[in-house]
PDB file of C-alpha atoms in Angstrom:
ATOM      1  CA  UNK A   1     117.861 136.834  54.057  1.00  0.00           C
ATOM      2  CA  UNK A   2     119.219 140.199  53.326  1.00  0.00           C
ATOM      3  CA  UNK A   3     121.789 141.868  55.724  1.00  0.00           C
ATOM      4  CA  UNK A   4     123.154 145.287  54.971  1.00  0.00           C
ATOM      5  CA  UNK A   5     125.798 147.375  56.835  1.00  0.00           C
ATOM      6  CA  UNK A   6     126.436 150.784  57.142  1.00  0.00           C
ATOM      7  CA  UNK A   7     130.395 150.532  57.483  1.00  0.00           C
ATOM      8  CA  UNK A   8     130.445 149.013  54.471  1.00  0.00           C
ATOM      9  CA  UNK A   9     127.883 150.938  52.236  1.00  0.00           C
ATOM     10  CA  UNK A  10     128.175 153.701  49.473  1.00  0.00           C
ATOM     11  CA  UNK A  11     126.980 157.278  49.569  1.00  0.00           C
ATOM     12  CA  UNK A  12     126.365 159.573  47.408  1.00  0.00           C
ATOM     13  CA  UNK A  13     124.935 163.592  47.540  1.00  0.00           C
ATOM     14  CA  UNK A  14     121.325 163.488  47.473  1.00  0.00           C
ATOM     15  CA  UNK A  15     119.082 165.876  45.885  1.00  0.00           C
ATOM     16  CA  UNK A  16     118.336 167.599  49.057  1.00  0.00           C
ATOM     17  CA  UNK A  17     121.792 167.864  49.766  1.00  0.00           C
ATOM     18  CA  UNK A  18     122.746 164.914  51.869  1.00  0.00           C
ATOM     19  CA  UNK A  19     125.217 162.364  52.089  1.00  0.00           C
ATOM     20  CA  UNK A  20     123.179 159.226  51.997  1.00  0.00           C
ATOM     21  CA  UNK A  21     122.816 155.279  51.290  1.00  0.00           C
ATOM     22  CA  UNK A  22     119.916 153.068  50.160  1.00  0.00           C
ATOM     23  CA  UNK A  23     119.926 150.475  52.067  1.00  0.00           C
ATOM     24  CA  UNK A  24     116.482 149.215  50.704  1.00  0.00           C
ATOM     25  CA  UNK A  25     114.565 150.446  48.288  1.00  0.00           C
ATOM     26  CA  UNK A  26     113.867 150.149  44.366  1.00  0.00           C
ATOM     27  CA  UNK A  27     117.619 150.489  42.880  1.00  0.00           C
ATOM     28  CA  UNK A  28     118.968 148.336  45.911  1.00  0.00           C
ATOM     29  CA  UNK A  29     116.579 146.063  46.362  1.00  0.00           C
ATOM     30  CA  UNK A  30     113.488 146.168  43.968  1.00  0.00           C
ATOM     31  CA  UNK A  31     111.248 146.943  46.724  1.00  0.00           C
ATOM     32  CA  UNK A  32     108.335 149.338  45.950  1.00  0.00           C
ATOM     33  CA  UNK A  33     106.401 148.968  49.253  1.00  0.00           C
ATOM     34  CA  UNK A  34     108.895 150.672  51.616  1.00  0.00           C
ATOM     35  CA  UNK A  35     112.950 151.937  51.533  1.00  0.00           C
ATOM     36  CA  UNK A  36     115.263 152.678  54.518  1.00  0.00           C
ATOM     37  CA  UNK A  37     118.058 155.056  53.314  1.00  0.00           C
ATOM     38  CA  UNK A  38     120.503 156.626  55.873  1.00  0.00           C
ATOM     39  CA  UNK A  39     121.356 160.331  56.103  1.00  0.00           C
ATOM     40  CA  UNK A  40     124.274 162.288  57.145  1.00  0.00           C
ATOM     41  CA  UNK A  41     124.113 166.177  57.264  1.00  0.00           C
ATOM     42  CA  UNK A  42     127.171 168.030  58.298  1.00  0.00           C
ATOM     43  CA  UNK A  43     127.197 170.577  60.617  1.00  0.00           C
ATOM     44  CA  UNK A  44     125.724 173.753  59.770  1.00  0.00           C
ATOM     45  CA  UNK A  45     124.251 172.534  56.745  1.00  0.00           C
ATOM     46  CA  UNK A  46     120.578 172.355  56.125  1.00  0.00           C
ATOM     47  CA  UNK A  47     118.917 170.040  53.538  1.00  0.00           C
ATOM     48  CA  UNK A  48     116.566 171.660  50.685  1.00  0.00           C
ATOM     49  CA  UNK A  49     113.062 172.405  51.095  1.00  0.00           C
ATOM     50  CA  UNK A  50     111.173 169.438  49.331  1.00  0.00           C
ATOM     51  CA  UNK A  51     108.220 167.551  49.705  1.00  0.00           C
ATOM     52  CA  UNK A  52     107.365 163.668  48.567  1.00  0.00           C
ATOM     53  CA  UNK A  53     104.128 162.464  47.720  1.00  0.00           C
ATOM     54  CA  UNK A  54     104.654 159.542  49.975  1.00  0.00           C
ATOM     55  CA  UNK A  55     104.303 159.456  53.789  1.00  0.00           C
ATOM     56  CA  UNK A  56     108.291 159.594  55.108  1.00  0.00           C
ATOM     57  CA  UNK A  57     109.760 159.202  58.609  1.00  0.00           C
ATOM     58  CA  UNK A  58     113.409 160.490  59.808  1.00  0.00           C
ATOM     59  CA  UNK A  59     114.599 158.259  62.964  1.00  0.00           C
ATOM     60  CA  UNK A  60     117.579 160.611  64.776  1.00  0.00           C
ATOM     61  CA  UNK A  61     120.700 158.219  65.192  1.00  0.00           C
ATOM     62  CA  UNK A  62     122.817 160.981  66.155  1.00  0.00           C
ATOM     63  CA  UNK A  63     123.372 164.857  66.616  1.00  0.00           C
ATOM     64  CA  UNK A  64     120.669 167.520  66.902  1.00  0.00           C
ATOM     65  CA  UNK A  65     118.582 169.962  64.561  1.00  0.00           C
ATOM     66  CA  UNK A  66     115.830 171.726  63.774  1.00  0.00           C
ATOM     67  CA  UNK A  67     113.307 169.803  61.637  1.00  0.00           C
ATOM     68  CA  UNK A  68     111.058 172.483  59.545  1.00  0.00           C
ATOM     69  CA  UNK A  69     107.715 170.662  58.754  1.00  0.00           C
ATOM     70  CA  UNK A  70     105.411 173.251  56.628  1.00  0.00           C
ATOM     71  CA  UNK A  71     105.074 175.928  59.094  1.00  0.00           C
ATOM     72  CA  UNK A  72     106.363 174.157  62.129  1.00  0.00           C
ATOM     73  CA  UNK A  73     109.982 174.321  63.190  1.00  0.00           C
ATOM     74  CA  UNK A  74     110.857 171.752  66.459  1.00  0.00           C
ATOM     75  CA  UNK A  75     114.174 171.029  67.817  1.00  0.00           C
ATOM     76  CA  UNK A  76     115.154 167.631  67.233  1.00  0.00           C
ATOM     77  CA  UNK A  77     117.887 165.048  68.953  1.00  0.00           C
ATOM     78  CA  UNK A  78     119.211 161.440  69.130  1.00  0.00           C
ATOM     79  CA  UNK A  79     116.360 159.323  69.828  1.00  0.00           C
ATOM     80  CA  UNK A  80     113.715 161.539  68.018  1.00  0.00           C
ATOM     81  CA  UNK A  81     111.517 159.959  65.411  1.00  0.00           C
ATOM     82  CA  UNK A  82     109.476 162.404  63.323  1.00  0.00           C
ATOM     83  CA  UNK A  83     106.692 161.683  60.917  1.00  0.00           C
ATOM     84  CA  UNK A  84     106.565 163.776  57.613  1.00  0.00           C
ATOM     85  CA  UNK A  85     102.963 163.221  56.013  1.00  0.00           C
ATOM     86  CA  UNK A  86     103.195 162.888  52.170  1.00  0.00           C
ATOM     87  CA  UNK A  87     103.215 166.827  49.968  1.00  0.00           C
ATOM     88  CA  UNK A  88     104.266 168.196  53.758  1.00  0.00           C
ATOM     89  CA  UNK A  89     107.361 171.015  52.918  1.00  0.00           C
ATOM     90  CA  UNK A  90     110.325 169.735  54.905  1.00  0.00           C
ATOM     91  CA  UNK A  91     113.947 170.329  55.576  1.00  0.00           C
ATOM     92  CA  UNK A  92     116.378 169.246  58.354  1.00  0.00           C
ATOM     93  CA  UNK A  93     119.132 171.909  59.610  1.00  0.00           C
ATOM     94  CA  UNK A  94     121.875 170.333  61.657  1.00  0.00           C
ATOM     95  CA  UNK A  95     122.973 172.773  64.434  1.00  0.00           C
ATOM     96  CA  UNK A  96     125.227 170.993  66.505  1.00  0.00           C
ATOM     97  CA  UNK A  97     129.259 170.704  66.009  1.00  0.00           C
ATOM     98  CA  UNK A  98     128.939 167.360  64.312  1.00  0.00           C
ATOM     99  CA  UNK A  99     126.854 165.560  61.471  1.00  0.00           C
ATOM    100  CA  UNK A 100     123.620 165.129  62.097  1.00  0.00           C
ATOM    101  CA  UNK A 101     123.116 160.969  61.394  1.00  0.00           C
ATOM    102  CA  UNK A 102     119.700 160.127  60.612  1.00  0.00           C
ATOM    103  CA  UNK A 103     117.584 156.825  58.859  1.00  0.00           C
ATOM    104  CA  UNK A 104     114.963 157.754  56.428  1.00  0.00           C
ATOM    105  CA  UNK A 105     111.612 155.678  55.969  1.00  0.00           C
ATOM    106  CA  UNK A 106     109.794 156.129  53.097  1.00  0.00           C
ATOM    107  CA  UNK A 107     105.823 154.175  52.701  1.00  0.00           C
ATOM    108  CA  UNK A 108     105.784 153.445  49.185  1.00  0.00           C
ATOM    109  CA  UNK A 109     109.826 153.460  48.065  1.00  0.00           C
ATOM    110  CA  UNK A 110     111.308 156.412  47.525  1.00  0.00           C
ATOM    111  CA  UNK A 111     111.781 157.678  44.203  1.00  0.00           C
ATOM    112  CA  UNK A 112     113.028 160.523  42.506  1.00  0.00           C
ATOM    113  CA  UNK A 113     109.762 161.220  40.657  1.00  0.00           C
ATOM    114  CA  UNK A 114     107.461 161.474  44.154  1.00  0.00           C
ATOM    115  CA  UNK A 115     109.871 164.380  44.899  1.00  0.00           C
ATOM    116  CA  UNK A 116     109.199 168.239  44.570  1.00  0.00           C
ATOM    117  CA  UNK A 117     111.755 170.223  45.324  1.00  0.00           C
ATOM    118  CA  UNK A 118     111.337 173.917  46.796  1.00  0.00           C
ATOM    119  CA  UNK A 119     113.465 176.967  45.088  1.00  0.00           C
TER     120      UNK A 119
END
């Protein structure tokens, strides 16, 4: 059995400009069929445009946003799951007064190499 906790895990500044942990994955974990990160945008930030070529869904643990899906842009809060089909163009924007706290599923791992990012 594996038990992880996000008290006691490290971050670090993603690519796409958030603070984040692996929580499972490939570098945690070895696991190639799925990862579980967690994300935490500050307010008024927004992430980078990117795109994975693996299927991806954000779970909102807390805070609100606007989630920008190709051409789509939806107002997202706590509770919200969103589904982000692999080569779809995403970013998250946080708009509220305080991070925006969100996990991140990725169907296979995630991996720097399935990720494109947008200039």
């Amino acid at each position: 059995m594996r038990i992880e906790n996000l008290k006691k895990s490290k971050y670090f500044t993603a690519i796409d400009g958030c603070s984040i942990t692996e929580l499972y994955g490939i570098p945690t974990c070895k696991l190639k069929e799925v990862s579980l990160a967690y994300a935490i945008l500050p307010k008024g930030m927004k992430t980078m445009e990117h795109l994975h070529k693996f299927l991806e869904i954000y779970v909102i643990a807390k805070g609100k946003g606007i989630m920008h899906l190709n051409s789509e842009k939806k107002k997202v809060m706590e509770g919200d799951s969103i589904l982000i089909p692999k080569n779809s163009n995403h970013c998250i924007e946080n708009k509220c007064n305080k991070d925006l706290e969100f996990y991140c599923v990725c169907v296979p791992s995630f991996t720097e190499k399935g990720t494109v990012m947008k200039k």
